CSV table of C-alpha atoms in Angstrom, one decimal:
chain,number,residue,atom,x,y,z
Q,1,MET,CA,-46.7,-37.7,12.7
Q,2,GLU,CA,-46.4,-40.0,10.4
Q,3,ASN,CA,-45.9,-37.2,7.5
Q,4,GLU,CA,-43.5,-35.5,9.9
Q,5,GLU,CA,-40.3,-35.0,7.6
Q,6,ILE,CA,-37.7,-35.1,9.5
Q,7,LYS,CA,-35.1,-32.7,8.8
Q,8,PRO,CA,-30.9,-33.1,8.7
Q,9,SER,CA,-29.6,-31.1,11.2
Q,10,TYR,CA,-28.3,-27.7,11.3
Q,11,TRP,CA,-25.6,-27.6,13.5
Q,12,PRO,CA,-22.7,-27.9,10.7
Q,13,SER,CA,-23.3,-25.6,9.4
Q,14,VAL,CA,-23.5,-23.6,12.3
Q,15,ILE,CA,-20.4,-24.6,13.7
Q,16,GLN,CA,-19.0,-23.9,10.5
Q,17,ALA,CA,-19.5,-20.2,9.8
Q,18,ALA,CA,-19.5,-20.0,14.0
Q,19,ILE,CA,-15.6,-20.9,13.7
Q,20,ILE,CA,-14.5,-18.6,10.0
Q,21,VAL,CA,-16.2,-15.5,12.2
Q,22,ALA,CA,-14.6,-16.8,15.5
Q,23,VAL,CA,-10.9,-16.2,13.6
Q,24,VAL,CA,-11.4,-13.8,11.7
Q,25,THR,CA,-13.2,-11.1,13.9
Q,26,THR,CA,-10.5,-12.6,16.5
Q,27,VAL,CA,-7.6,-11.6,13.6
Q,28,VAL,CA,-9.0,-8.4,13.3
Q,29,GLY,CA,-9.3,-7.7,17.0
Q,30,LEU,CA,-5.2,-8.9,16.8
Q,31,GLY,CA,-4.7,-6.7,14.8
Q,32,LEU,CA,-5.3,-3.6,16.6
Q,33,LEU,CA,-3.9,-4.4,19.9
Q,34,TYR,CA,0.0,-4.8,18.2
Q,35,TYR,CA,-1.4,-2.3,15.9
Q,36,VAL,CA,-1.4,-0.1,19.9
Q,37,ALA,CA,0.7,-1.9,21.7
Q,38,GLY,CA,3.2,-1.5,19.0
Q,39,SER,CA,3.1,2.5,18.5
Q,40,GLU,CA,4.5,5.0,21.0
Q,41,PRO,CA,1.6,6.9,22.5
Q,42,SER,CA,0.9,9.6,21.0
Q,43,MET,CA,-3.3,11.7,20.3
Q,44,GLY,CA,-3.0,10.2,17.6
Q,45,ILE,CA,-2.8,6.5,19.0
Q,46,MET,CA,-5.6,8.1,21.2
Q,47,MET,CA,-8.0,8.4,18.1
Q,48,ILE,CA,-7.4,5.4,16.3
Q,49,SER,CA,-9.7,3.6,18.7
Q,50,GLY,CA,-10.1,1.0,16.1
Q,51,LEU,CA,-9.2,-0.3,13.5
Q,52,THR,CA,-9.1,2.3,10.6
Q,53,ILE,CA,-9.6,-0.8,7.6
Q,54,PRO,CA,-13.5,-0.2,6.6
Q,55,VAL,CA,-13.3,-3.9,5.2
Q,56,THR,CA,-12.9,-4.2,8.9
Q,57,CYS,CA,-16.9,-3.2,9.4
Q,58,LEU,CA,-19.6,-5.1,9.7
Q,59,ILE,CA,-17.4,-8.3,9.7
Q,60,GLY,CA,-19.3,-9.7,12.7
Q,61,LEU,CA,-22.7,-9.6,11.0
Q,62,ILE,CA,-22.7,-12.4,8.6
Q,63,GLY,CA,-22.4,-15.7,9.9
Q,64,GLY,CA,-25.4,-16.7,10.3
Q,65,ILE,CA,-25.9,-15.7,6.3
Q,66,LEU,CA,-23.2,-18.3,5.7
Q,67,ALA,CA,-24.9,-20.8,7.5
Q,68,THR,CA,-28.0,-20.7,7.3
Q,69,ARG,CA,-26.5,-20.4,3.0
Q,70,SER,CA,-24.8,-22.8,4.2
Q,71,TYR,CA,-27.8,-25.9,6.1
Q,72,ALA,CA,-29.6,-24.9,3.0
Q,73,LYS,CA,-27.6,-25.2,-0.1
Q,74,ALA,CA,-25.9,-28.4,1.3
Q,75,TYR,CA,-29.1,-30.3,2.5
Q,76,ASP,CA,-31.2,-28.0,-0.4
Q,77,VAL,CA,-33.7,-27.7,2.5
Q,78,THR,CA,-36.6,-25.5,3.0
Q,79,PHE,CA,-36.9,-23.9,6.8
Q,80,PRO,CA,-39.4,-20.8,8.1
Q,81,ILE,CA,-37.4,-17.4,9.1
Q,82,GLY,CA,-37.2,-18.3,12.4
Q,83,THR,CA,-35.1,-21.7,11.9
Q,84,GLY,CA,-32.7,-19.1,10.4
Q,85,ALA,CA,-33.6,-16.3,13.2
Q,86,LEU,CA,-32.4,-19.7,15.3
Q,87,ILE,CA,-29.5,-20.4,13.1
Q,88,GLY,CA,-28.3,-16.7,13.1
Q,89,LEU,CA,-28.1,-17.0,16.1
Q,90,PHE,CA,-26.7,-19.7,17.6
Q,91,THR,CA,-23.8,-19.1,15.3
Q,92,GLY,CA,-24.1,-15.7,16.8
Q,93,ILE,CA,-23.0,-16.7,19.9
Q,94,ILE,CA,-20.9,-19.9,19.5
Q,95,ALA,CA,-18.2,-17.1,17.3
Q,96,ALA,CA,-18.7,-15.5,20.8
Q,97,LEU,CA,-17.4,-18.4,23.0
Q,98,ILE,CA,-15.1,-19.8,20.3
Q,99,ALA,CA,-13.8,-16.2,19.8
Q,100,GLY,CA,-13.1,-15.7,23.5
Q,101,VAL,CA,-11.7,-19.0,23.6
Q,102,LEU,CA,-9.2,-18.4,20.8
Q,103,GLY,CA,-8.2,-14.9,23.1
Q,104,GLN,CA,-7.6,-16.1,26.3
Q,105,ILE,CA,-5.4,-18.7,24.4
Q,106,TRP,CA,-3.3,-15.4,22.8
Q,107,ASN,CA,-3.5,-14.0,26.2
Q,108,PHE,CA,-0.1,-18.1,26.1
Q,109,VAL,CA,1.1,-17.1,23.5
Q,110,ASP,CA,2.1,-13.6,24.5
Q,111,PRO,CA,1.3,-12.2,28.2
Q,112,THR,CA,2.3,-8.8,27.9
Q,113,LEU,CA,0.1,-8.1,25.0
Q,114,THR,CA,-2.8,-6.2,27.2
Q,115,GLU,CA,-0.4,-4.5,29.1
Q,116,ARG,CA,1.7,-2.9,26.1
Q,117,PHE,CA,-2.0,-2.4,24.9
Q,118,ALA,CA,-3.2,0.0,28.1
Q,119,GLU,CA,0.1,1.3,29.5
Q,120,THR,CA,0.4,2.6,25.5
Q,121,MET,CA,-3.7,4.6,25.8
Q,122,ILE,CA,-3.2,5.7,28.8
Q,123,GLY,CA,0.2,7.4,28.1
Q,124,ALA,CA,-1.6,8.5,25.1
Q,125,PHE,CA,-4.7,9.7,27.5
Q,126,GLU,CA,-2.6,11.6,29.0
Q,127,MET,CA,-0.9,13.2,27.0
Q,128,ASN,CA,-4.9,14.8,26.7
Q,129,ASP,CA,-4.7,18.1,27.5
Q,130,GLN,CA,-8.2,19.1,26.1
Q,131,ILE,CA,-9.6,17.5,30.2
Q,132,PRO,CA,-9.5,19.7,33.0
Q,133,ASP,CA,-6.4,17.2,35.0
Q,134,ALA,CA,-8.8,15.8,38.0
Q,135,GLN,CA,-11.3,14.6,35.6
Q,136,LYS,CA,-8.4,13.6,33.7
Q,137,ASP,CA,-7.0,11.7,37.0
Q,138,GLU,CA,-10.4,9.9,37.5
Q,139,ILE,CA,-10.8,8.8,33.4
Q,140,ILE,CA,-7.2,8.0,33.3
Q,141,MET,CA,-8.1,5.3,36.5
Q,142,SER,CA,-11.4,4.4,35.9
Q,143,MET,CA,-9.1,2.6,32.7
Q,144,GLU,CA,-7.3,1.0,34.7
Q,145,GLN,CA,-9.6,-0.2,36.3
Q,146,GLY,CA,-11.2,-1.2,33.1
Q,147,PHE,CA,-8.1,-2.8,32.0
Q,148,GLU,CA,-7.5,-4.4,35.2
Q,149,ASP,CA,-11.3,-6.1,35.3
Q,150,GLN,CA,-10.9,-7.3,32.1
Q,151,ASN,CA,-8.1,-9.7,32.7
Q,152,SER,CA,-10.1,-11.3,35.3
Q,153,ILE,CA,-11.8,-14.3,34.8
Q,154,GLY,CA,-15.5,-12.0,35.8
Q,155,GLY,CA,-13.9,-9.5,33.2
Q,156,ILE,CA,-13.4,-12.0,30.6
Q,157,LEU,CA,-17.3,-13.7,31.3
Q,158,LYS,CA,-18.4,-10.4,30.9
Q,159,GLY,CA,-16.4,-10.3,28.2
Q,160,ILE,CA,-18.2,-13.2,26.4
Q,161,ALA,CA,-21.8,-12.6,27.7
Q,162,ILE,CA,-21.0,-8.7,26.1
Q,163,ASN,CA,-20.1,-10.0,22.5
Q,164,ALA,CA,-22.6,-13.4,22.8
Q,165,GLY,CA,-25.4,-11.6,23.9
Q,166,VAL,CA,-24.7,-9.0,20.9
Q,167,LEU,CA,-22.7,-11.1,17.6
Q,168,GLY,CA,-26.1,-13.7,18.3
Q,169,PHE,CA,-28.4,-10.4,18.0
Q,170,VAL,CA,-27.0,-9.1,14.5
Q,171,ASN,CA,-26.8,-13.6,13.1
Q,172,LEU,CA,-30.4,-13.2,14.2
Q,173,LEU,CA,-31.0,-10.2,12.3
Q,174,SER,CA,-28.6,-12.2,9.5
Q,175,GLY,CA,-29.8,-15.2,9.3
Q,176,MET,CA,-33.5,-14.0,8.5
Q,177,ILE,CA,-32.2,-11.9,6.0
Q,178,GLY,CA,-29.7,-15.3,5.0
Q,179,ALA,CA,-33.6,-17.3,5.0
Q,180,LYS,CA,-35.3,-15.4,3.2
Q,181,ILE,CA,-32.8,-14.9,0.5
Q,182,PHE,CA,-31.7,-18.9,1.0
Q,183,VAL,CA,-34.9,-20.2,1.1
Q,184,SER,CA,-37.0,-17.3,0.0
Q,185,GLU,CA,-39.9,-20.4,-0.7
Q,186,GLU,CA,-43.0,-17.4,-1.4
Q,187,GLU,CA,-44.3,-15.7,-5.1
B,1,MET,CA,-56.4,-4.4,10.4
B,2,GLN,CA,-59.0,-3.6,7.3
B,3,SER,CA,-59.3,-1.5,4.9
B,4,PRO,CA,-63.0,-2.1,2.7
B,5,GLN,CA,-63.0,-0.9,0.2
B,6,ARG,CA,-66.4,-0.3,-2.0
B,7,VAL,CA,-66.6,-0.5,-5.9
B,8,PHE,CA,-69.7,0.5,-8.0
B,9,GLY,CA,-70.2,-0.9,-11.1
B,10,LYS,CA,-70.9,0.4,-15.1
B,11,ASP,CA,-74.3,0.4,-14.2
B,12,ARG,CA,-74.1,1.9,-10.9
B,13,THR,CA,-75.4,-1.5,-9.6
B,14,LYS,CA,-72.7,-4.2,-8.6
B,15,TYR,CA,-69.8,-3.5,-6.2
B,16,LEU,CA,-68.1,-5.6,-4.9
B,17,ILE,CA,-65.9,-5.0,-1.6
B,18,VAL,CA,-62.6,-5.9,-1.2
B,19,ASN,CA,-60.9,-6.6,1.9
B,20,GLN,CA,-57.8,-5.9,2.2
B,21,THR,CA,-55.9,-8.2,6.4
B,22,LEU,CA,-53.1,-7.3,6.8
B,23,GLN,CA,-51.9,-10.5,8.9
B,24,PHE,CA,-49.4,-10.0,11.2
B,25,GLN,CA,-47.0,-13.6,11.2
B,26,ASN,CA,-43.7,-14.3,13.4
B,27,ARG,CA,-45.2,-11.6,16.5
B,28,THR,CA,-42.7,-13.1,19.3
B,29,LEU,CA,-40.1,-12.1,16.3
B,30,TYR,CA,-40.9,-9.5,15.0
B,31,PHE,CA,-40.5,-7.4,19.2
B,32,LEU,CA,-37.7,-9.1,19.7
B,33,VAL,CA,-35.9,-7.4,16.6
B,34,PHE,CA,-37.5,-4.4,17.9
B,35,SER,CA,-35.9,-5.1,21.0
B,36,GLY,CA,-33.0,-5.4,20.1
B,37,ALA,CA,-32.5,-3.1,17.7
B,38,LEU,CA,-34.1,-0.2,19.8
B,39,PHE,CA,-31.4,-1.2,22.4
B,40,LEU,CA,-28.6,-1.4,19.1
B,41,VAL,CA,-29.4,2.2,18.9
B,42,GLY,CA,-29.4,3.9,22.6
B,43,THR,CA,-25.9,1.8,22.7
B,44,ALA,CA,-24.5,3.3,19.7
B,45,LEU,CA,-24.7,6.7,20.5
B,46,GLY,CA,-22.5,5.6,22.8
B,47,PRO,CA,-21.8,7.4,26.7
B,48,GLY,CA,-22.3,10.9,25.3
B,49,LEU,CA,-26.2,10.4,24.9
B,50,PHE,CA,-26.1,10.2,29.2
B,51,GLY,CA,-23.2,12.9,29.2
B,52,ASN,CA,-20.2,10.5,29.9
B,53,VAL,CA,-16.3,11.2,28.1
B,54,SER,CA,-16.2,7.8,25.7
B,55,ILE,CA,-13.1,5.9,26.4
B,56,PRO,CA,-12.7,3.9,23.4
B,57,PHE,CA,-12.0,0.5,24.8
B,58,ILE,CA,-13.3,0.8,28.9
B,59,SER,CA,-16.8,2.6,28.2
B,60,TRP,CA,-19.2,-0.9,27.5
B,61,GLN,CA,-21.0,0.8,24.5
B,62,PHE,CA,-17.3,0.3,22.6
B,63,ASP,CA,-17.1,-3.0,24.2
B,64,VAL,CA,-20.5,-4.3,22.3
B,65,PHE,CA,-19.4,-2.8,19.9
B,66,HIS,CA,-15.8,-3.5,19.6
B,67,LEU,CA,-16.4,-6.8,16.4
B,68,LEU,CA,-19.1,-5.1,14.7
B,69,CYS,CA,-17.8,-1.5,13.5
B,70,HIS,CA,-14.1,0.1,13.9
B,71,GLN,CA,-14.6,2.5,15.9
B,72,ASP,CA,-12.9,5.6,13.8
B,73,PRO,CA,-13.1,9.0,15.4
B,74,GLU,CA,-12.9,10.6,12.0
B,75,ARG,CA,-15.3,8.5,10.7
B,76,SER,CA,-17.7,8.4,13.6
B,77,PHE,CA,-20.5,11.4,14.7
B,78,PHE,CA,-19.9,12.8,18.9
B,79,ILE,CA,-23.0,13.7,21.2
B,80,ASN,CA,-22.1,16.0,24.1
B,81,GLY,CA,-18.9,16.4,22.7
B,82,SER,CA,-18.3,12.5,23.4
B,83,GLN,CA,-17.6,10.2,20.2
B,84,MET,CA,-20.5,7.8,19.6
B,85,ALA,CA,-19.8,4.5,20.2
B,86,VAL,CA,-20.1,3.2,15.9
B,87,CYS,CA,-19.3,4.6,13.9
B,88,SER,CA,-21.9,7.3,10.5
B,89,ARG,CA,-21.9,4.1,8.3
B,90,CYS,CA,-23.7,1.8,11.2
B,91,LEU,CA,-24.8,4.4,13.2
B,92,GLY,CA,-26.2,4.6,9.6
B,93,ILE,CA,-27.1,1.5,9.6
B,94,TYR,CA,-28.3,0.3,13.3
B,95,SER,CA,-30.6,4.1,13.3
B,96,PHE,CA,-32.3,3.2,10.2
B,97,PHE,CA,-33.0,-0.7,10.0
B,98,LEU,CA,-35.2,0.6,12.9
B,99,ILE,CA,-36.5,2.6,11.7
B,100,GLY,CA,-37.5,0.4,7.9
B,101,TRP,CA,-38.2,-2.2,11.2
B,102,THR,CA,-41.2,0.9,12.6
B,103,LEU,CA,-42.1,1.7,9.5
B,104,ILE,CA,-43.0,-1.5,7.9
B,105,PRO,CA,-46.2,-2.1,8.7
B,106,LEU,CA,-47.5,0.4,7.4
B,107,ILE,CA,-46.0,0.1,4.6
B,108,ALA,CA,-46.8,-3.1,3.7
B,109,LYS,CA,-50.1,-1.8,4.9
B,110,LEU,CA,-49.7,1.3,1.8
B,111,MET,CA,-47.6,-0.9,-0.2
B,112,ASN,CA,-47.9,-4.1,-2.3
B,113,ILE,CA,-44.1,-4.5,-3.5
B,114,LYS,CA,-43.1,-7.9,-3.8
B,115,SER,CA,-39.5,-9.5,-1.9
B,116,ARG,CA,-38.1,-9.8,-5.2
B,117,TYR,CA,-37.4,-5.1,-5.4
B,118,TYR,CA,-36.5,-5.3,-2.0
B,119,PHE,CA,-34.7,-8.4,-2.5
B,120,ARG,CA,-33.1,-5.9,-5.5
B,121,PHE,CA,-32.7,-2.4,-3.2
B,122,LEU,CA,-30.7,-5.1,-0.6
B,123,ILE,CA,-28.4,-5.9,-3.0
B,124,GLY,CA,-28.0,-1.6,-4.5
B,125,THR,CA,-27.3,-0.3,-1.3
B,126,ILE,CA,-24.3,-3.5,-0.6
B,127,ILE,CA,-23.5,-2.5,-4.0
B,128,LEU,CA,-23.2,1.8,-3.7
B,129,ASN,CA,-21.4,1.1,0.3
B,130,LEU,CA,-19.0,-1.4,-1.5
B,131,ILE,CA,-18.2,1.2,-4.2
B,132,ASP,CA,-18.0,4.0,-1.5
B,133,VAL,CA,-15.6,2.1,0.3
B,134,LEU,CA,-13.2,1.3,-2.3
B,135,GLY,CA,-13.4,5.2,-4.2
B,136,ASN,CA,-12.0,6.3,-1.2
B,137,LEU,CA,-9.7,4.0,-0.6
B,138,PHE,CA,-8.7,4.3,-3.9
B,139,GLN,CA,-8.7,7.5,-3.1
B,140,VAL,CA,-11.2,8.1,-5.7
B,141,TRP,CA,-13.0,10.2,-4.3
B,142,THR,CA,-13.1,10.9,-0.3
B,143,ASN,CA,-16.2,10.2,1.3
B,144,THR,CA,-17.6,12.1,4.4
B,145,ASN,CA,-19.6,11.5,8.1
B,146,GLU,CA,-22.4,12.2,6.2
B,147,SER,CA,-23.0,10.2,2.9
B,148,ARG,CA,-21.6,7.0,5.0
B,149,LEU,CA,-24.5,7.8,7.0
B,150,PHE,CA,-26.5,8.1,4.3
B,151,LEU,CA,-25.3,4.8,1.7
B,152,GLY,CA,-25.1,2.8,5.4
B,153,ALA,CA,-29.1,4.0,6.2
B,154,LEU,CA,-29.6,2.8,3.0
B,155,PHE,CA,-28.7,-0.8,3.9
B,156,GLY,CA,-29.7,-0.3,6.6
B,157,LEU,CA,-33.6,0.4,5.1
B,158,SER,CA,-33.1,-2.4,2.3
B,159,SER,CA,-32.2,-4.5,5.9
B,160,ALA,CA,-35.3,-4.3,7.2
B,161,LEU,CA,-37.8,-4.3,4.1
B,162,ILE,CA,-36.8,-7.5,2.5
B,163,LEU,CA,-38.1,-8.9,6.1
B,164,SER,CA,-41.7,-7.1,5.8
B,165,ASN,CA,-43.3,-10.2,3.8
B,166,GLU,CA,-42.4,-12.2,6.0
B,167,PHE,CA,-44.3,-10.7,9.6
B,168,PHE,CA,-47.0,-8.8,7.5
B,169,LYS,CA,-48.9,-10.0,4.7
B,170,LYS,CA,-51.8,-9.2,2.7
B,171,LEU,CA,-54.7,-10.7,2.3
B,172,ASN,CA,-57.1,-9.6,0.0
B,173,THR,CA,-61.0,-11.4,0.5
B,174,GLU,CA,-63.7,-10.2,-1.9
B,175,ASP,CA,-67.4,-10.2,-0.4
């Protein structure tokens, strides 16, 4: 026990990286919501189901890299790849929680945003003449139900849980890569 | 995992047996990542995998990736007439990460590649993807779903390979 090295806590690095990921993904997500909500319903909008800015791809997984880099550089420590994975996992989970809270805060700022977004999306889907009417009605009903569920407490918690799981996992991967790159002990 | 090699001297009398043992470490993490990557690839294929219609923002598969991918239909493949839950580049990244992850024991067994080469490969694929994105953005060229899939695949593969030495290490023991 005497020789055991006490390493500094990685939580400041985790929280710092999680805030960056949460803010970036929330801003990008809100940008999309406003873009769609402010448009006229059309098949074009239906086709733009995500932001068309290609650089938005994979922003969510930089957390693990940021956190491991910050931890390694700030304290000049070495740590195994498992710790990198853990740092990434926590970063992703916390980022999802912060993004969830930011999303709910924005709901107070602009309570009708989700409603306008849903109306545009449903209106756009109604214009789709490639789907038989019966099937279209069924899908529209499930869309209405889906948007309603997303605004319920259960839906919000489910959304945060899904984001925590996915962001946790992809940041676990990037945390391992970060540990490998910034804290390489071999060779 | 052992592959003994018999090496004879010039006089055909002396020989050396080299056991190249593959040491498998961080096993739990390896299988955890494998399971997660398998789930991600299955989800990335979207509702069409189960014969369902893709409804962006409603289908759970889209929900899973909405923070990670722009999910633009014009940049995505379709399966059974339904849009996949990720764009073609992301599909390449996830699917080839899984392929690479599955193959790293074999690669570690057959080849002796140092981490710095994997690191260069990773950086190279990131630069290639950035060049492709910027070239397309500034209309220097127009990339396609296939080219995006290919470049994404290189990135996914390199991301898996850079970690290979952390899970599988070749140990040479002389008898």
